[in-house]
Amino acid sequence: EVQLLESGGGLVQPGGSLRLSCAASGFTFSSYAMRWVRQAPGKGLEWVSGIRGSGGSTYYGDSVKGRFTISRDNSKNMLYLQMNSLRAEDTAVYYCARDWGDSSGYCDHWGQGTLVTVSS
Amino acid sequence: DIQMTQSPSSLSASVGDRVTITCRASQGISSWLAWYQQKPGKAPKSLIYTTSSLQSGVPSRFSGSGSGTDFTLTISSLQPEDFATYYCQQYSTYPLTFGGGTKVEIK
């Protein structure tokens, strides 16, 4: 059974940093691209970032480019999102999601999410 | 960026009703469209990919159709567990983009 478990969310001040983690199990982690998708309170879904199975290619949404960094450790089945220079508008539940393959863009499994609140 | 526009933004329906949600892309995306269901306080759940392929375990009352820029999600006979918000997503081009959502409520 595919399982994705996010952690690392919390309250952070504007301008601060936070690192999200996603522990994956139940599948061959290195064979799949992974994504981060967020949802601001009461709002819709927004794709944040993606990374290929090998980690060799990464992708970012315009709103986080230059501030967020996605990475993965295939030896530990872990996905990460380093978030720097956080803004109030980054407040959201952040979901880790598995791609259907190594580059499709369709997310077939989702974690339960972790809440990030950016506020002074 | 490709904009995804869903309509309606909300609808009220009764158990047993046939429900149709539309999604329009601002430019052609071939068949690279997915649909997700989300219930309050829960993570999204994958329903349909490549316009019309059902994710494993999804009931057959859900179906998808379309191509190019216009797509639909149909629930043939609405069940109590189907009351939720539905999102379309294009994965033809980066950045990946979602529609604004359609909330299906009980009439």
PDB file of C-alpha atoms in Angstrom:
ATOM      1  CA  GLU A   1       0.000   0.000   0.000  1.00  0.00           C
ATOM      2  CA  VAL A   2       1.342   3.403  -0.990  1.00  0.00           C
ATOM      3  CA  GLN A   3       1.786   5.672   2.014  1.00  0.00           C
ATOM      4  CA  LEU A   4       2.966   9.265   2.128  1.00  0.00           C
ATOM      5  CA  LEU A   5       3.438  10.994   5.458  1.00  0.00           C
ATOM      6  CA  GLU A   6       4.312  14.683   5.618  1.00  0.00           C
ATOM      7  CA  SER A   7       5.901  16.414   8.579  1.00  0.00           C
ATOM      8  CA  GLY A   8       7.672  19.630   9.455  1.00  0.00           C
ATOM      9  CA  GLY A   9       4.837  22.126   9.257  1.00  0.00           C
ATOM     10  CA  GLY A  10       4.257  24.762  11.895  1.00  0.00           C
ATOM     11  CA  LEU A  11       4.196  28.458  12.686  1.00  0.00           C
ATOM     12  CA  VAL A  12       6.993  30.588  11.269  1.00  0.00           C
ATOM     13  CA  GLN A  13       7.536  34.338  11.052  1.00  0.00           C
ATOM     14  CA  PRO A  14       7.586  36.173   7.732  1.00  0.00           C
ATOM     15  CA  GLY A  15      11.045  35.928   6.229  1.00  0.00           C
ATOM     16  CA  GLY A  16      11.752  32.707   8.067  1.00  0.00           C
ATOM     17  CA  SER A  17      12.518  29.216   6.841  1.00  0.00           C
ATOM     18  CA  LEU A  18      10.991  25.790   7.221  1.00  0.00           C
ATOM     19  CA  ARG A  19      11.787  22.337   5.869  1.00  0.00           C
ATOM     20  CA  LEU A  20       8.998  19.925   5.053  1.00  0.00           C
ATOM     21  CA  SER A  21       9.567  16.193   4.822  1.00  0.00           C
ATOM     22  CA  CYS A  22       7.559  13.406   3.242  1.00  0.00           C
ATOM     23  CA  ALA A  23       8.217   9.777   4.153  1.00  0.00           C
ATOM     24  CA  ALA A  24       7.213   7.383   1.390  1.00  0.00           C
ATOM     25  CA  SER A  25       6.558   3.659   1.602  1.00  0.00           C
ATOM     26  CA  GLY A  26       4.869   0.858  -0.282  1.00  0.00           C
ATOM     27  CA  PHE A  27       6.468   1.478  -3.679  1.00  0.00           C
ATOM     28  CA  THR A  28       9.850   1.795  -5.401  1.00  0.00           C
ATOM     29  CA  PHE A  29      10.433   5.426  -4.507  1.00  0.00           C
ATOM     30  CA  SER A  30      13.207   6.140  -6.993  1.00  0.00           C
ATOM     31  CA  SER A  31      11.004   5.121  -9.921  1.00  0.00           C
ATOM     32  CA  TYR A  32       8.497   7.916  -9.410  1.00  0.00           C
ATOM     33  CA  ALA A  33       8.486  11.662  -9.688  1.00  0.00           C
ATOM     34  CA  MET A  34       7.149  13.430  -6.616  1.00  0.00           C
ATOM     35  CA  ARG A  35       5.231  16.654  -6.213  1.00  0.00           C
ATOM     36  CA  TRP A  36       4.336  19.235  -3.600  1.00  0.00           C
ATOM     37  CA  VAL A  37       0.880  20.786  -3.880  1.00  0.00           C
ATOM     38  CA  ARG A  38      -0.503  23.356  -1.453  1.00  0.00           C
ATOM     39  CA  GLN A  39      -3.894  24.654  -0.455  1.00  0.00           C
ATOM     40  CA  ALA A  40      -4.366  27.989   1.274  1.00  0.00           C
ATOM     41  CA  PRO A  41      -7.183  28.116   3.844  1.00  0.00           C
ATOM     42  CA  GLY A  42     -10.530  28.009   2.054  1.00  0.00           C
ATOM     43  CA  LYS A  43      -8.869  28.086  -1.363  1.00  0.00           C
ATOM     44  CA  GLY A  44      -8.139  25.705  -4.201  1.00  0.00           C
ATOM     45  CA  LEU A  45      -5.133  23.554  -5.030  1.00  0.00           C
ATOM     46  CA  GLU A  46      -1.854  25.046  -6.243  1.00  0.00           C
ATOM     47  CA  TRP A  47       1.042  23.017  -7.624  1.00  0.00           C
ATOM     48  CA  VAL A  48       4.283  24.097  -5.932  1.00  0.00           C
ATOM     49  CA  SER A  49       7.134  21.915  -7.106  1.00  0.00           C
ATOM     50  CA  GLY A  50       8.120  18.588  -8.624  1.00  0.00           C
ATOM     51  CA  ILE A  51      11.175  16.361  -8.911  1.00  0.00           C
ATOM     52  CA  ARG A  52      11.972  13.428 -11.163  1.00  0.00           C
ATOM     53  CA  GLY A  53      12.683  10.006  -9.698  1.00  0.00           C
ATOM     54  CA  SER A  54      16.434  10.333 -10.069  1.00  0.00           C
ATOM     55  CA  GLY A  55      16.385  13.819  -8.574  1.00  0.00           C
ATOM     56  CA  GLY A  56      18.079  15.115 -11.694  1.00  0.00           C
ATOM     57  CA  SER A  57      15.283  17.448 -12.763  1.00  0.00           C
ATOM     58  CA  THR A  58      13.275  19.832 -10.629  1.00  0.00           C
ATOM     59  CA  TYR A  59      10.366  22.146 -11.399  1.00  0.00           C
ATOM     60  CA  TYR A  60       8.805  25.085  -9.559  1.00  0.00           C
ATOM     61  CA  GLY A  61       5.747  27.254  -9.700  1.00  0.00           C
ATOM     62  CA  ASP A  62       6.367  30.937 -10.333  1.00  0.00           C
ATOM     63  CA  SER A  63       5.191  31.945  -6.862  1.00  0.00           C
ATOM     64  CA  VAL A  64       7.936  29.943  -5.121  1.00  0.00           C
ATOM     65  CA  LYS A  65      10.760  29.948  -7.659  1.00  0.00           C
ATOM     66  CA  GLY A  66      13.997  31.135  -6.078  1.00  0.00           C
ATOM     67  CA  ARG A  67      12.669  30.689  -2.532  1.00  0.00           C
ATOM     68  CA  PHE A  68      11.778  26.989  -2.302  1.00  0.00           C
ATOM     69  CA  THR A  69      13.992  23.995  -3.071  1.00  0.00           C
ATOM     70  CA  ILE A  70      12.728  20.472  -3.620  1.00  0.00           C
ATOM     71  CA  SER A  71      14.998  17.494  -3.051  1.00  0.00           C
ATOM     72  CA  ARG A  72      14.849  13.795  -2.351  1.00  0.00           C
ATOM     73  CA  ASP A  73      16.920  11.062  -0.722  1.00  0.00           C
ATOM     74  CA  ASN A  74      16.156   7.836  -2.544  1.00  0.00           C
ATOM     75  CA  SER A  75      18.192   5.812  -0.053  1.00  0.00           C
ATOM     76  CA  LYS A  76      15.799   6.906   2.689  1.00  0.00           C
ATOM     77  CA  ASN A  77      12.589   7.141   0.625  1.00  0.00           C
ATOM     78  CA  MET A  78      12.272  10.777   1.645  1.00  0.00           C
ATOM     79  CA  LEU A  79      11.073  13.892  -0.160  1.00  0.00           C
ATOM     80  CA  TYR A  80      11.848  17.386   1.100  1.00  0.00           C
ATOM     81  CA  LEU A  81      10.799  20.969   0.536  1.00  0.00           C
ATOM     82  CA  GLN A  82      13.118  23.662   1.863  1.00  0.00           C
ATOM     83  CA  MET A  83      11.139  26.884   2.142  1.00  0.00           C
ATOM     84  CA  ASN A  84      13.014  30.160   2.604  1.00  0.00           C
ATOM     85  CA  SER A  85      11.943  33.807   2.699  1.00  0.00           C
ATOM     86  CA  LEU A  86       8.462  32.753   3.701  1.00  0.00           C
ATOM     87  CA  ARG A  87       5.551  35.115   3.173  1.00  0.00           C
ATOM     88  CA  ALA A  88       2.058  35.298   4.602  1.00  0.00           C
ATOM     89  CA  GLU A  89       0.712  34.067   1.275  1.00  0.00           C
ATOM     90  CA  ASP A  90       2.669  30.815   1.693  1.00  0.00           C
ATOM     91  CA  THR A  91       0.297  29.871   4.519  1.00  0.00           C
ATOM     92  CA  ALA A  92      -1.322  26.628   3.416  1.00  0.00           C
ATOM     93  CA  VAL A  93      -1.632  22.916   3.887  1.00  0.00           C
ATOM     94  CA  TYR A  94       1.205  21.325   1.934  1.00  0.00           C
ATOM     95  CA  TYR A  95       0.570  17.938   0.365  1.00  0.00           C
ATOM     96  CA  CYS A  96       3.158  15.498  -0.837  1.00  0.00           C
ATOM     97  CA  ALA A  97       1.944  13.549  -3.872  1.00  0.00           C
ATOM     98  CA  ARG A  98       3.292  10.731  -5.986  1.00  0.00           C
ATOM     99  CA  ASP A  99       3.378  11.105  -9.743  1.00  0.00           C
ATOM    100  CA  TRP A 100       1.760   8.371 -11.794  1.00  0.00           C
ATOM    101  CA  GLY A 101       5.139   7.688 -13.391  1.00  0.00           C
ATOM    102  CA  ASP A 102       8.416   9.538 -13.610  1.00  0.00           C
ATOM    103  CA  SER A 103       7.191  12.633 -15.389  1.00  0.00           C
ATOM    104  CA  SER A 104       3.468  12.549 -16.136  1.00  0.00           C
ATOM    105  CA  GLY A 105       2.290  15.354 -13.850  1.00  0.00           C
ATOM    106  CA  TYR A 106      -0.737  13.353 -12.688  1.00  0.00           C
ATOM    107  CA  CYS A 107      -0.729  12.653  -8.953  1.00  0.00           C
ATOM    108  CA  ASP A 108      -2.171   9.252  -8.116  1.00  0.00           C
ATOM    109  CA  HIS A 109      -1.477   9.160  -4.374  1.00  0.00           C
ATOM    110  CA  TRP A 110      -1.517  11.953  -1.811  1.00  0.00           C
ATOM    111  CA  GLY A 111      -0.351  12.384   1.761  1.00  0.00           C
ATOM    112  CA  GLN A 112      -2.584  13.809   4.472  1.00  0.00           C
ATOM    113  CA  GLY A 113      -0.858  17.202   4.412  1.00  0.00           C
ATOM    114  CA  THR A 114       1.022  19.395   6.845  1.00  0.00           C
ATOM    115  CA  LEU A 115      -0.023  22.928   7.784  1.00  0.00           C
ATOM    116  CA  VAL A 116       2.385  25.830   7.384  1.00  0.00           C
ATOM    117  CA  THR A 117       1.378  29.126   8.954  1.00  0.00           C
ATOM    118  CA  VAL A 118       3.421  32.242   8.222  1.00  0.00           C
ATOM    119  CA  SER A 119       2.576  34.956  10.686  1.00  0.00           C
ATOM    120  CA  SER A 120       4.190  37.337  13.139  1.00  0.00           C
TER     121      SER A 120
ATOM    122  CA  ASP B   1       0.510  29.524 -18.027  1.00  0.00           C
ATOM    123  CA  ILE B   2      -2.537  27.462 -18.926  1.00  0.00           C
ATOM    124  CA  GLN B   3      -5.630  28.641 -17.082  1.00  0.00           C
ATOM    125  CA  MET B   4      -8.215  26.048 -16.068  1.00  0.00           C
ATOM    126  CA  THR B   5     -11.780  27.283 -15.626  1.00  0.00           C
ATOM    127  CA  GLN B   6     -14.365  25.092 -13.953  1.00  0.00           C
ATOM    128  CA  SER B   7     -18.108  25.576 -14.007  1.00  0.00           C
ATOM    129  CA  PRO B   8     -20.208  25.786 -12.080  1.00  0.00           C
ATOM    130  CA  SER B   9     -18.287  26.798  -8.953  1.00  0.00           C
ATOM    131  CA  SER B  10     -20.978  25.082  -6.900  1.00  0.00           C
ATOM    132  CA  LEU B  11     -24.123  23.091  -7.423  1.00  0.00           C
ATOM    133  CA  SER B  12     -26.871  21.519  -5.378  1.00  0.00           C
ATOM    134  CA  ALA B  13     -28.117  18.075  -6.290  1.00  0.00           C
ATOM    135  CA  SER B  14     -30.029  15.171  -4.846  1.00  0.00           C
ATOM    136  CA  VAL B  15     -29.003  11.577  -4.362  1.00  0.00           C
ATOM    137  CA  GLY B  16     -29.572   9.761  -7.632  1.00  0.00           C
ATOM    138  CA  ASP B  17     -29.135  12.845  -9.815  1.00  0.00           C
ATOM    139  CA  ARG B  18     -26.862  12.924 -12.833  1.00  0.00           C
ATOM    140  CA  VAL B  19     -24.218  15.619 -12.321  1.00  0.00           C
ATOM    141  CA  THR B  20     -21.932  17.180 -14.905  1.00  0.00           C
ATOM    142  CA  ILE B  21     -18.991  19.477 -14.189  1.00  0.00           C
ATOM    143  CA  THR B  22     -17.115  21.221 -16.952  1.00  0.00           C
ATOM    144  CA  CYS B  23     -13.497  22.299 -17.198  1.00  0.00           C
ATOM    145  CA  ARG B  24     -12.076  24.531 -19.909  1.00  0.00           C
ATOM    146  CA  ALA B  25      -8.394  25.048 -20.641  1.00  0.00           C
ATOM    147  CA  SER B  26      -7.099  28.356 -21.970  1.00  0.00           C
ATOM    148  CA  GLN B  27      -5.190  26.455 -24.648  1.00  0.00           C
ATOM    149  CA  GLY B  28      -5.172  22.928 -25.985  1.00  0.00           C
ATOM    150  CA  ILE B  29      -3.924  20.242 -23.606  1.00  0.00           C
ATOM    151  CA  SER B  30      -4.703  17.172 -25.720  1.00  0.00           C
ATOM    152  CA  SER B  31      -6.011  14.582 -23.234  1.00  0.00           C
ATOM    153  CA  TRP B  32      -3.691  15.481 -20.359  1.00  0.00           C
ATOM    154  CA  LEU B  33      -6.426  16.192 -17.854  1.00  0.00           C
ATOM    155  CA  ALA B  34      -7.118  14.745 -14.419  1.00  0.00           C
ATOM    156  CA  TRP B  35      -9.951  15.026 -11.921  1.00  0.00           C
ATOM    157  CA  TYR B  36      -9.652  14.928  -8.134  1.00  0.00           C
ATOM    158  CA  GLN B  37     -12.210  14.752  -5.343  1.00  0.00           C
ATOM    159  CA  GLN B  38     -11.680  16.454  -2.001  1.00  0.00           C
ATOM    160  CA  LYS B  39     -13.783  16.223   1.133  1.00  0.00           C
ATOM    161  CA  PRO B  40     -13.527  18.813   3.930  1.00  0.00           C
ATOM    162  CA  GLY B  41     -10.358  18.440   5.976  1.00  0.00           C
ATOM    163  CA  LYS B  42      -9.069  15.619   3.806  1.00  0.00           C
ATOM    164  CA  ALA B  43      -6.425  15.244   1.135  1.00  0.00           C
ATOM    165  CA  PRO B  44      -7.454  15.184  -2.513  1.00  0.00           C
ATOM    166  CA  LYS B  45      -8.276  11.798  -3.973  1.00  0.00           C
ATOM    167  CA  SER B  46      -7.437  10.909  -7.545  1.00  0.00           C
ATOM    168  CA  LEU B  47     -10.448   9.993  -9.678  1.00  0.00           C
ATOM    169  CA  ILE B  48      -9.637  10.191 -13.390  1.00  0.00           C
ATOM    170  CA  TYR B  49      -6.514  10.644 -15.501  1.00  0.00           C
ATOM    171  CA  THR B  50      -5.868  11.163 -19.186  1.00  0.00           C
ATOM    172  CA  THR B  51      -9.378  12.610 -19.485  1.00  0.00           C
ATOM    173  CA  SER B  52     -11.330   9.371 -19.140  1.00  0.00           C
ATOM    174  CA  SER B  53      -9.306   6.650 -17.392  1.00  0.00           C
ATOM    175  CA  LEU B  54     -10.605   5.723 -13.955  1.00  0.00           C
ATOM    176  CA  GLN B  55      -8.114   5.456 -11.120  1.00  0.00           C
ATOM    177  CA  SER B  56      -8.153   1.997  -9.563  1.00  0.00           C
ATOM    178  CA  GLY B  57     -10.982   1.619  -7.065  1.00  0.00           C
ATOM    179  CA  VAL B  58     -13.061   4.540  -8.335  1.00  0.00           C
ATOM    180  CA  PRO B  59     -16.713   3.613  -8.907  1.00  0.00           C
ATOM    181  CA  SER B  60     -17.901   3.344 -12.495  1.00  0.00           C
ATOM    182  CA  ARG B  61     -20.557   6.021 -11.944  1.00  0.00           C
ATOM    183  CA  PHE B  62     -17.711   8.499 -12.464  1.00  0.00           C
ATOM    184  CA  SER B  63     -16.719   9.205 -16.041  1.00  0.00           C
ATOM    185  CA  GLY B  64     -14.735  11.788 -17.938  1.00  0.00           C
ATOM    186  CA  SER B  65     -14.723  13.005 -21.507  1.00  0.00           C
ATOM    187  CA  GLY B  66     -13.387  15.719 -23.779  1.00  0.00           C
ATOM    188  CA  SER B  67     -10.213  16.713 -25.562  1.00  0.00           C
ATOM    189  CA  GLY B  68      -8.307  19.808 -26.533  1.00  0.00           C
ATOM    190  CA  THR B  69      -9.781  22.546 -24.375  1.00  0.00           C
ATOM    191  CA  ASP B  70     -13.175  21.303 -23.154  1.00  0.00           C
ATOM    192  CA  PHE B  71     -13.672  18.512 -20.663  1.00  0.00           C
ATOM    193  CA  THR B  72     -16.414  17.115 -18.465  1.00  0.00           C
ATOM    194  CA  LEU B  73     -16.704  15.016 -15.337  1.00  0.00           C
ATOM    195  CA  THR B  74     -20.000  13.164 -15.013  1.00  0.00           C
ATOM    196  CA  ILE B  75     -21.420  11.363 -12.012  1.00  0.00           C
ATOM    197  CA  SER B  76     -24.194   9.200 -13.396  1.00  0.00           C
ATOM    198  CA  SER B  77     -26.115   8.691 -10.143  1.00  0.00           C
ATOM    199  CA  LEU B  78     -24.983  10.847  -7.243  1.00  0.00           C
ATOM    200  CA  GLN B  79     -24.375   8.969  -4.006  1.00  0.00           C
ATOM    201  CA  PRO B  80     -24.172  10.400  -0.454  1.00  0.00           C
ATOM    202  CA  GLU B  81     -20.404   9.885  -0.372  1.00  0.00           C
ATOM    203  CA  ASP B  82     -19.967  11.952  -3.550  1.00  0.00           C
ATOM    204  CA  PHE B  83     -20.750  15.270  -1.894  1.00  0.00           C
ATOM    205  CA  ALA B  84     -17.376  16.978  -2.093  1.00  0.00           C
ATOM    206  CA  THR B  85     -15.351  19.492  -4.075  1.00  0.00           C
ATOM    207  CA  TYR B  86     -13.984  18.426  -7.454  1.00  0.00           C
ATOM    208  CA  TYR B  87     -10.897  19.838  -9.161  1.00  0.00           C
ATOM    209  CA  CYS B  88      -9.609  19.430 -12.678  1.00  0.00           C
ATOM    210  CA  GLN B  89      -5.876  19.651 -13.424  1.00  0.00           C
ATOM    211  CA  GLN B  90      -3.926  19.904 -16.636  1.00  0.00           C
ATOM    212  CA  TYR B  91      -0.576  18.163 -16.935  1.00  0.00           C
ATOM    213  CA  SER B  92       0.248  19.004 -20.516  1.00  0.00           C
ATOM    214  CA  THR B  93       2.622  21.834 -19.696  1.00  0.00           C
ATOM    215  CA  TYR B  94       4.492  23.245 -16.718  1.00  0.00           C
ATOM    216  CA  PRO B  95       3.418  24.875 -14.521  1.00  0.00           C
ATOM    217  CA  LEU B  96       0.808  22.278 -13.678  1.00  0.00           C
ATOM    218  CA  THR B  97      -2.456  24.091 -13.023  1.00  0.00           C
ATOM    219  CA  PHE B  98      -5.754  23.309 -11.336  1.00  0.00           C
ATOM    220  CA  GLY B  99      -9.245  24.573 -11.863  1.00  0.00           C
ATOM    221  CA  GLY B 100     -10.865  26.591  -9.098  1.00  0.00           C
ATOM    222  CA  GLY B 101     -13.036  23.696  -7.938  1.00  0.00           C
ATOM    223  CA  THR B 102     -16.707  22.760  -8.016  1.00  0.00           C
ATOM    224  CA  LYS B 103     -18.448  22.140  -4.738  1.00  0.00           C
ATOM    225  CA  VAL B 104     -21.234  19.566  -4.952  1.00  0.00           C
ATOM    226  CA  GLU B 105     -23.727  20.080  -2.154  1.00  0.00           C
ATOM    227  CA  ILE B 106     -26.840  18.286  -1.007  1.00  0.00           C
ATOM    228  CA  LYS B 107     -30.104  19.772  -2.204  1.00  0.00           C
TER     229      LYS B 107
END
